[in-house]
Coordinates of N, CA and C in Angstrom, one line a residue:
X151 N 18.6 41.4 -29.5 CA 19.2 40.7 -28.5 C 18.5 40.8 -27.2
X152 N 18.2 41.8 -26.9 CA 17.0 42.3 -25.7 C 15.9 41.5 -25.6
X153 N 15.4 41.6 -27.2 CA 14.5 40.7 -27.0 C 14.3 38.6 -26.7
X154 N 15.4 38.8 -27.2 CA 15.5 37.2 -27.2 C 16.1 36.9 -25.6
X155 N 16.8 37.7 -25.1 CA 17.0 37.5 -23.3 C 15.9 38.0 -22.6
X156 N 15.0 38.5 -23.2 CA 13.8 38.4 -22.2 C 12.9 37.4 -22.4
X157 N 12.6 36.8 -23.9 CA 12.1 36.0 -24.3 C 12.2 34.3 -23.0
X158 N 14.0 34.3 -23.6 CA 14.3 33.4 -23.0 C 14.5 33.1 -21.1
X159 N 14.2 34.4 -20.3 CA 13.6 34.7 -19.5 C 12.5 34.1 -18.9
X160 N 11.5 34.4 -19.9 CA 10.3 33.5 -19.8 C 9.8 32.6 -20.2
X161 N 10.7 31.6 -20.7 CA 11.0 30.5 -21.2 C 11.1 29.5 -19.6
X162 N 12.2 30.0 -19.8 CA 13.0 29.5 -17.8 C 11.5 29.3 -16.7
X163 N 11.3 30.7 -17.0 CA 10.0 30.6 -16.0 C 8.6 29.5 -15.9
X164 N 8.3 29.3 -17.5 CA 7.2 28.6 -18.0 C 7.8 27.3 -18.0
X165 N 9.1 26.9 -17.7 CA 8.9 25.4 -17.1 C 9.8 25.5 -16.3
X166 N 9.5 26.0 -15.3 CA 9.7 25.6 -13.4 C 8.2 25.7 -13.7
X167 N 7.2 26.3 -14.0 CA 5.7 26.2 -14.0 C 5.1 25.1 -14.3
X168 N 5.7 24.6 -15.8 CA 5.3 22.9 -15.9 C 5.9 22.2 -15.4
X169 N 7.3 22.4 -14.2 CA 7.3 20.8 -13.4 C 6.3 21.2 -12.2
X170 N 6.5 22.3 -11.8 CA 5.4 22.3 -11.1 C 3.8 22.2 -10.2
X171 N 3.3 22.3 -12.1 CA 1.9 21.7 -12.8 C 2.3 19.7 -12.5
X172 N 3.0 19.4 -13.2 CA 3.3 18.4 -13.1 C 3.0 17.2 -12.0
X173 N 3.9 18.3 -10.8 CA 3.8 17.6 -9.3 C 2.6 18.0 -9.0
X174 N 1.9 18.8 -9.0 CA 0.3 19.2 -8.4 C 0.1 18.2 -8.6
X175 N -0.2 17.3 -10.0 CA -1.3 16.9 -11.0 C -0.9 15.8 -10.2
X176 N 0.0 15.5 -10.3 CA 0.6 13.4 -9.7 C 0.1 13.6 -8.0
X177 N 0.3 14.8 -7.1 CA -0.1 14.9 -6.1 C -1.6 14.7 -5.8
X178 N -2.4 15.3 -7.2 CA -4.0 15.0 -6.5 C -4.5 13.9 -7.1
X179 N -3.4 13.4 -8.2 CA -4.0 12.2 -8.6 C -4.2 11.1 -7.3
X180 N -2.9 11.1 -6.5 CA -2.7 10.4 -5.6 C -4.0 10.3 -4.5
X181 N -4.7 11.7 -4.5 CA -5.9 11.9 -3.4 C -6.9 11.1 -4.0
X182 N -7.3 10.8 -5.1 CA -8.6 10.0 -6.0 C -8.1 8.8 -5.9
X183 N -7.1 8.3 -5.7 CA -6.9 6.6 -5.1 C -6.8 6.3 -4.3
X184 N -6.8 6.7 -3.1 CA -6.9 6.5 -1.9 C -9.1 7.3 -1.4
X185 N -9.7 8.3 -2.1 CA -10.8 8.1 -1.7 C -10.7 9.3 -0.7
X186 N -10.1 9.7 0.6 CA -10.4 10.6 1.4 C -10.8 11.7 1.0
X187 N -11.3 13.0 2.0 CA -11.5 14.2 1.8 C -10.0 14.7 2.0
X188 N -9.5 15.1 0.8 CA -8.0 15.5 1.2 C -7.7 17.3 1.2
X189 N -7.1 18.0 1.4 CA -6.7 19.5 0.8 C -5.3 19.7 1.2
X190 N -5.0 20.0 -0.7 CA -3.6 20.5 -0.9 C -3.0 21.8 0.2
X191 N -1.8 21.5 1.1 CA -1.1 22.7 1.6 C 0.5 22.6 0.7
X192 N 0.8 24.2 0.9 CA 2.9 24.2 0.2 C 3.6 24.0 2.3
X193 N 4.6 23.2 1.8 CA 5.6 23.6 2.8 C 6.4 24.8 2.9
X194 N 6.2 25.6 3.9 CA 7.0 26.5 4.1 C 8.2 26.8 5.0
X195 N 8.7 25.6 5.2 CA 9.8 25.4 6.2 C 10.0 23.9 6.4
X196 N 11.0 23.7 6.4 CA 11.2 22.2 7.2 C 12.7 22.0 7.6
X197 N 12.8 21.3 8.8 CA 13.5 21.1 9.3 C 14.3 19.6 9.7
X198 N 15.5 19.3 9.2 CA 15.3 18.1 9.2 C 17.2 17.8 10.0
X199 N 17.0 18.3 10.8 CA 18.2 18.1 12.4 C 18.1 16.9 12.8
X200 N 19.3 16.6 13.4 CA 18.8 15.5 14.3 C 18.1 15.1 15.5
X201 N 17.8 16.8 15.9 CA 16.8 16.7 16.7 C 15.6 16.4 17.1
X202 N 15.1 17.1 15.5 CA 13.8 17.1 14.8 C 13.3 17.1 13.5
X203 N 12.6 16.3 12.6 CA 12.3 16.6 11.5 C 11.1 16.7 11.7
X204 N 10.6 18.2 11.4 CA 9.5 18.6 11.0 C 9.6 19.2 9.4
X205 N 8.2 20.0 9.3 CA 7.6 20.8 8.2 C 6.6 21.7 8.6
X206 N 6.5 23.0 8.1 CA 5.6 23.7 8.6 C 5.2 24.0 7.1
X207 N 3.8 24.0 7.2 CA 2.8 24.4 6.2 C 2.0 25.4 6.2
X208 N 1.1 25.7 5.2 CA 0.7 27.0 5.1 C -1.5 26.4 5.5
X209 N -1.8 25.6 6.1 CA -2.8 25.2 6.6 C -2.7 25.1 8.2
X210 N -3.9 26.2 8.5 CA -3.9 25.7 10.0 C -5.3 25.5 10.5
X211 N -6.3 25.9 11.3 CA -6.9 25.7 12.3 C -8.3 26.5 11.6
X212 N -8.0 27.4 11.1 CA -8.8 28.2 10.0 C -9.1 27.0 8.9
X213 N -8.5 26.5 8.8 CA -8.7 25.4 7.4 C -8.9 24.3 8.2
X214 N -9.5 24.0 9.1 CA -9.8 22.9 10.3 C -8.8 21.7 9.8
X215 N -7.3 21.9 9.7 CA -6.4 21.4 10.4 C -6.4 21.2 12.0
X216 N -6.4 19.7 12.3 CA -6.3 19.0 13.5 C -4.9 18.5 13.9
X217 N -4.5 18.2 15.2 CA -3.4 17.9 15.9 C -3.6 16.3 15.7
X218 N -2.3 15.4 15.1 CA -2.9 14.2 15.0 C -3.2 13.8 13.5
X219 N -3.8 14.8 12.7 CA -4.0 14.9 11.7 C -2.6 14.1 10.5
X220 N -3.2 13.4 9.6 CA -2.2 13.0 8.7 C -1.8 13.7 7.7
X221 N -0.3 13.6 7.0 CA 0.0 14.4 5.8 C 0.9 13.5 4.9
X222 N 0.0 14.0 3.8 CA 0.5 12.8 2.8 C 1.7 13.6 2.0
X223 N 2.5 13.0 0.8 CA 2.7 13.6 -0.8 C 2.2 12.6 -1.1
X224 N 2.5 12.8 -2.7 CA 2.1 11.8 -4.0 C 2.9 10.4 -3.6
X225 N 3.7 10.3 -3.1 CA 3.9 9.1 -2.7 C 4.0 8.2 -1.6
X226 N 3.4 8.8 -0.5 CA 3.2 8.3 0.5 C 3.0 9.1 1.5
X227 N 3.2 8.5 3.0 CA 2.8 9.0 4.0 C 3.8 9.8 4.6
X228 N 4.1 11.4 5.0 CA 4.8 11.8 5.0 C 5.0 12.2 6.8
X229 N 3.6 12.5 7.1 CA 4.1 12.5 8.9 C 2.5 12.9 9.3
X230 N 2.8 13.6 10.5 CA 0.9 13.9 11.0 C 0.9 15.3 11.8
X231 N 0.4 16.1 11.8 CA -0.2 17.1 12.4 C 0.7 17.6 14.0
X232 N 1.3 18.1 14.8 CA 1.5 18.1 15.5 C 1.3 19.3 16.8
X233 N 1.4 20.4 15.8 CA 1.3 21.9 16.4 C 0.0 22.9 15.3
X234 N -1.1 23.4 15.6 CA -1.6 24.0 14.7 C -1.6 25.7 15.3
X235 N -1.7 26.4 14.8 CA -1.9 27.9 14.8 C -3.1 28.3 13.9
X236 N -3.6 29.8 13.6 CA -4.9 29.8 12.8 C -4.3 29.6 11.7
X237 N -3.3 30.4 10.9 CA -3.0 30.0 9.3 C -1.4 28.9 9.1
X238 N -1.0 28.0 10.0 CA -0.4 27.1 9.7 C -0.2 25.9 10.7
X239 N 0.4 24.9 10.2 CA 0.3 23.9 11.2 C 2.2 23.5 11.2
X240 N 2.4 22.2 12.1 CA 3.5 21.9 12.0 C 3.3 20.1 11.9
X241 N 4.2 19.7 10.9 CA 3.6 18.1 11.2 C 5.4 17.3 11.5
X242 N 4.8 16.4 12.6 CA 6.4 15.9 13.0 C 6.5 14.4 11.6
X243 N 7.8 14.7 10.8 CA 8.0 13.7 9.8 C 8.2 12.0 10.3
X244 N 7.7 11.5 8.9 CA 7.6 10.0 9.9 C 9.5 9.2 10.3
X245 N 10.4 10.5 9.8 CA 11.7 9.5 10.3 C 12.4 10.1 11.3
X246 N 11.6 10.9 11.8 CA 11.9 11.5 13.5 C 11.6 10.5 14.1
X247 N 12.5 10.3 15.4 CA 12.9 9.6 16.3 C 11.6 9.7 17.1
X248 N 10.8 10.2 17.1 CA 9.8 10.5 18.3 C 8.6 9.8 17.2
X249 N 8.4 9.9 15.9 CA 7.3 9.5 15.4 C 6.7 7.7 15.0
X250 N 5.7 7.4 16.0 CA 5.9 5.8 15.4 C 4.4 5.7 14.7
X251 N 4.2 4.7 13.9 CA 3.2 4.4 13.0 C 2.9 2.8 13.0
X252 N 1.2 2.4 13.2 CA 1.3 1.3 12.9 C 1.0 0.8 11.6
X253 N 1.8 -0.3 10.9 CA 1.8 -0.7 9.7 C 1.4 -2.1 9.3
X254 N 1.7 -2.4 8.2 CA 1.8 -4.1 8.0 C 2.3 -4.3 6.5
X255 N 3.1 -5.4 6.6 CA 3.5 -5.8 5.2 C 2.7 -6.4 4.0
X256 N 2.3 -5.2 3.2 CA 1.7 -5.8 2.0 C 1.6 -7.2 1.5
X257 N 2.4 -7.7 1.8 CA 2.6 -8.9 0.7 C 1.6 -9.8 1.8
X258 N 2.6 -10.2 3.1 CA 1.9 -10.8 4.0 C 1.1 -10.4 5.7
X259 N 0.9 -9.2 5.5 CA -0.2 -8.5 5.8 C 0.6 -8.9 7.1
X260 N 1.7 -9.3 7.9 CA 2.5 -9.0 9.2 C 2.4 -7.8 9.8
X261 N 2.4 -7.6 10.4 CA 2.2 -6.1 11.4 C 2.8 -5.8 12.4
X262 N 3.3 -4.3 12.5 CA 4.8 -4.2 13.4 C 4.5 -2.6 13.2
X263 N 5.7 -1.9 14.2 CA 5.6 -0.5 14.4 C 6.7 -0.1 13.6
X264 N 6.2 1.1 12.7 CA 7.5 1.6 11.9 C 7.7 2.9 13.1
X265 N 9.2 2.9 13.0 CA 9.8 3.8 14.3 C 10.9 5.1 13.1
X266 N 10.8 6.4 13.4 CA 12.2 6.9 13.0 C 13.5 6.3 13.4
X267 N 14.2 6.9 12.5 CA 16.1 6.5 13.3 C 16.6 7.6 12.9
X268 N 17.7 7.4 13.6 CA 18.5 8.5 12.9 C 19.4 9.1 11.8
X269 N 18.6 8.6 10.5 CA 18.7 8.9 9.2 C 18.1 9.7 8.6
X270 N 17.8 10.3 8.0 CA 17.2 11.3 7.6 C 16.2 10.9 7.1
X271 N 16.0 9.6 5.8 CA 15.5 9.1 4.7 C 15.3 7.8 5.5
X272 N 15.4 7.3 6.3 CA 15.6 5.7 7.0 C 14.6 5.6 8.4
X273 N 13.4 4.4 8.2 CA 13.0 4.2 9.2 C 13.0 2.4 9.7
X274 N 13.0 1.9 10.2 CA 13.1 0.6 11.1 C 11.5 0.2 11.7
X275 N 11.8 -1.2 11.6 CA 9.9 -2.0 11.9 C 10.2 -2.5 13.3
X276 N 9.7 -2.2 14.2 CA 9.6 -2.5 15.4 C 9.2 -4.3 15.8
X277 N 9.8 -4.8 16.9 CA 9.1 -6.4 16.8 C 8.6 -7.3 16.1
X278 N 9.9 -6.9 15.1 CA 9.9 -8.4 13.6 C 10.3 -9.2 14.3
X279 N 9.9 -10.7 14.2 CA 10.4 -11.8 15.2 C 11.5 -12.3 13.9
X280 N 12.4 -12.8 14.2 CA 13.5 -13.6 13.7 C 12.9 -14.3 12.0
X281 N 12.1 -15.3 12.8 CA 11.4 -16.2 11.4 C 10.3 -15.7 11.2
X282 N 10.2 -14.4 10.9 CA 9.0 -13.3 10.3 C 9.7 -13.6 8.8
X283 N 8.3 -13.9 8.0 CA 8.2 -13.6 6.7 C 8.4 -12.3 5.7
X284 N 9.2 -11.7 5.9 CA 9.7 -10.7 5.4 C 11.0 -10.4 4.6
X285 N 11.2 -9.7 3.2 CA 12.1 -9.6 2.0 C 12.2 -8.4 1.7
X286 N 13.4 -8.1 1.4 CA 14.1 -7.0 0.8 C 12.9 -6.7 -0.1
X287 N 12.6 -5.6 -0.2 CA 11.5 -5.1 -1.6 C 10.0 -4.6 -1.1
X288 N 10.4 -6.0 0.3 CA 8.3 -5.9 0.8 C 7.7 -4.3 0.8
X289 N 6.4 -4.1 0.3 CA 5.7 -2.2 0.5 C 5.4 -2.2 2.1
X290 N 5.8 -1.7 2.9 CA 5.4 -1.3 4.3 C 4.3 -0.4 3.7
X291 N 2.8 -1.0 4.5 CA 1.9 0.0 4.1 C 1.3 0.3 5.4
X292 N 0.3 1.4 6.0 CA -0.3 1.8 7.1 C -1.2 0.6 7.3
X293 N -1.8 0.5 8.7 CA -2.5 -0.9 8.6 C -4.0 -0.2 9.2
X294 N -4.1 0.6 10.0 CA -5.4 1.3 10.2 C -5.7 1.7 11.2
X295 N -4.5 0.2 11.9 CA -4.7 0.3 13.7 C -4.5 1.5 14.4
X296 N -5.3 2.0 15.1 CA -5.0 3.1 15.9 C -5.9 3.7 15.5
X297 N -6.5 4.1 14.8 CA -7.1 5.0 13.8 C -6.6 6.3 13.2
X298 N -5.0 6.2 13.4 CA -4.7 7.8 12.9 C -4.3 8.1 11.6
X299 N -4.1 6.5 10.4 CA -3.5 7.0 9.5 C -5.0 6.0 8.7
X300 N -5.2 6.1 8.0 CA -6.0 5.5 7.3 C -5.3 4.3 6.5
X301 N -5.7 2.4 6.2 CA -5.6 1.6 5.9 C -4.9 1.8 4.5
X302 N -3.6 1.1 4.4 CA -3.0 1.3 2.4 C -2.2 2.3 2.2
X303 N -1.9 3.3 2.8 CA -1.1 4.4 2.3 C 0.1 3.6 2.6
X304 N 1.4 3.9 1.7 CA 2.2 3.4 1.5 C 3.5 4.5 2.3
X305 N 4.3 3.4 3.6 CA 4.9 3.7 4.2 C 6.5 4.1 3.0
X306 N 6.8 2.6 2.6 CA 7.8 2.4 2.3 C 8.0 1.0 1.6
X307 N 9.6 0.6 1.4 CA 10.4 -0.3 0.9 C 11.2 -0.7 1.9
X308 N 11.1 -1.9 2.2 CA 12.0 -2.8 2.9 C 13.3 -2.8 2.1
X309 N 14.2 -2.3 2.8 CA 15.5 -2.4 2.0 C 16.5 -3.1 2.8
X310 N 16.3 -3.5 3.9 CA 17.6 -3.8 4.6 C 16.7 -5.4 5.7
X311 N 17.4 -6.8 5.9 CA 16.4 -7.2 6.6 C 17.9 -7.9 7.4
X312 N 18.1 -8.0 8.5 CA 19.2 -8.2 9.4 C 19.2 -9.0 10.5
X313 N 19.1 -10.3 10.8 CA 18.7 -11.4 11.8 C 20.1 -11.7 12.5
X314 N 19.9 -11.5 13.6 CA 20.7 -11.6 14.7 C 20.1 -13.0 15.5
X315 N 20.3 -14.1 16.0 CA 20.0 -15.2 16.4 C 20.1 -15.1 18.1
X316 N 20.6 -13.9 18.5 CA 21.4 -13.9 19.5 C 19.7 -12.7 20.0
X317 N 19.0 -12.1 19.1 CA 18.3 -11.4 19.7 C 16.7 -11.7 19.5
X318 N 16.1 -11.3 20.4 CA 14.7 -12.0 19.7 C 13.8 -10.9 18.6
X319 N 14.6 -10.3 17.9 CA 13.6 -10.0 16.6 C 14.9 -9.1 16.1
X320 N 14.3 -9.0 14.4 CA 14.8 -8.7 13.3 C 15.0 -7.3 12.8
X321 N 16.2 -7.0 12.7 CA 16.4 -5.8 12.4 C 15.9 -5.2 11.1
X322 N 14.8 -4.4 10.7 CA 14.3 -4.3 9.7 C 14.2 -2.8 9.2
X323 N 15.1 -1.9 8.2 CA 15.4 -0.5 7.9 C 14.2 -0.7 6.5
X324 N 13.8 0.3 6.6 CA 12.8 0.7 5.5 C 12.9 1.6 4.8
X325 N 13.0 2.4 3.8 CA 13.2 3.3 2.6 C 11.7 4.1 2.5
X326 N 11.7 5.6 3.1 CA 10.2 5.7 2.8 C 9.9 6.3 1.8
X327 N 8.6 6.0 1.1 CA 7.9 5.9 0.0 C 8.0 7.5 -0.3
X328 N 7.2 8.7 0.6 CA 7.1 9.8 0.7 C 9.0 10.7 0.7
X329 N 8.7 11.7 -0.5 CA 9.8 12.4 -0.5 C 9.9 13.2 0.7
X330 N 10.5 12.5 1.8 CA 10.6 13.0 3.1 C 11.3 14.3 3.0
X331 N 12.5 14.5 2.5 CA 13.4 16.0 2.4 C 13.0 16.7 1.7
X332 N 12.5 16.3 0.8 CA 12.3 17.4 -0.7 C 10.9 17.7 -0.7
X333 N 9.8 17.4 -0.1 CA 8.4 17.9 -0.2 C 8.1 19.2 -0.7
X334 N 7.3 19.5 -1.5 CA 7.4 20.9 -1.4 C 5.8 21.4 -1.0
X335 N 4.6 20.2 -1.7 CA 3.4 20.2 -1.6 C 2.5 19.0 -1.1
X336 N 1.6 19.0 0.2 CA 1.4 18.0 0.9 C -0.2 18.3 0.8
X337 N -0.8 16.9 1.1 CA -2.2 16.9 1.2 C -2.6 16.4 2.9
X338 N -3.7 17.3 3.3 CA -4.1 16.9 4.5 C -5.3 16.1 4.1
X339 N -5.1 15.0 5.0 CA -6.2 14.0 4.8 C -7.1 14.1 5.8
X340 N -8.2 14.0 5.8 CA -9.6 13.4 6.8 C -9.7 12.0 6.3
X341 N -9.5 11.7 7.7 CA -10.2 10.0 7.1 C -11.6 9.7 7.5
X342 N -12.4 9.4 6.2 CA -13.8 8.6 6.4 C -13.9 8.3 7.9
X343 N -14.5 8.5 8.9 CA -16.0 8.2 9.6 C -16.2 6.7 9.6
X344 N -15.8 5.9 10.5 CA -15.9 4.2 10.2 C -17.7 4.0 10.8

């Protein structure tokens, strides 16, 4: 019986290892389709108040992490660089109220600022005009402008599109792509040198 409760012990252990394995593997797949110089960091903190949602990771300034810098998961754009130290950094998440991004709608390539709100999981497209071409479903993707996030990473899902007649633009909430609360493992990107 000893044996089979230690057995089964390391049973338990050997798959939290393979979901684990799992997310690495979907996580760097993600870095070979998009192309950049990317390097895997773990999150070791995050904070997700209403005051602030951040993440603190285990890359900093020693690992030429930059301020500014973007951070991906496996499924999208998760925030950018904001505080670095030698062995970690801090990145402000993209559904904080302070963090805006410029984007454009996949489908019809429209362009607008994604803003945080005060949701946790929920961010809003800045200066959708009324009779803007835009649908429940559209991929909010980064558009390039600015140069801080590199072109195609995928913001989100248009989930909510809300026209007021009385205002001049469209109330538009977005669903983001990136497991904003639950991260556990994030890639810092360098973007290509235009």
């Amino acid at each position: 019986r000893a044996d089979n409760l230690f057995l089964r012990s390391r049973t338990q252990k050997f798959e939290v290892l393979a979901h684990e394995n799992l997310r690495l593997r979907k996580l760097l797949g993600s870095s070979v389709e998009f192309g950049e110089t990317v390097v895997g960091a773990d999150v070791l903190a995050i904070e997700t108040s209403p005051s602030a949602r951040q993440i603190v990771i285990d890359k900093g300034s020693r690992h030429s992490a930059y301020v500014g810098q973007p951070v991906i998961d496996a499924y999208g754009v998760l925030g950018q660089i904001v505080q670095t130290g030698p062995f970690t950094s801090t990145a402000l998440l993209i559904t904080d109220l302070e963090h805006a991004a410029p984007v454009q709608i996949n489908r019809t390539g429209l362009r607008a600022i994604s803003v945080g709100t005060n949701a946790v999981d929920e961010l809003s497209l800045s200066f959708i005009p009324n009779n803007a071409d835009i649908k429940v479903g559209d991929l909010v993707v980064t558009s390039g402008l600015g140069g801080r996030y590199p072109p195609g990473y995928p913001i989100g899902d248009v989930t909510k599109v809300e026209i007021d007649h009385g205002e001049p633009f469209a109330t538009i909430i977005v669903t983001p792509s990136a497991q904003v609360s639950r991260a556990r493992e994030v890639l810092l990107v360098w973007p290509e040198p235009k």
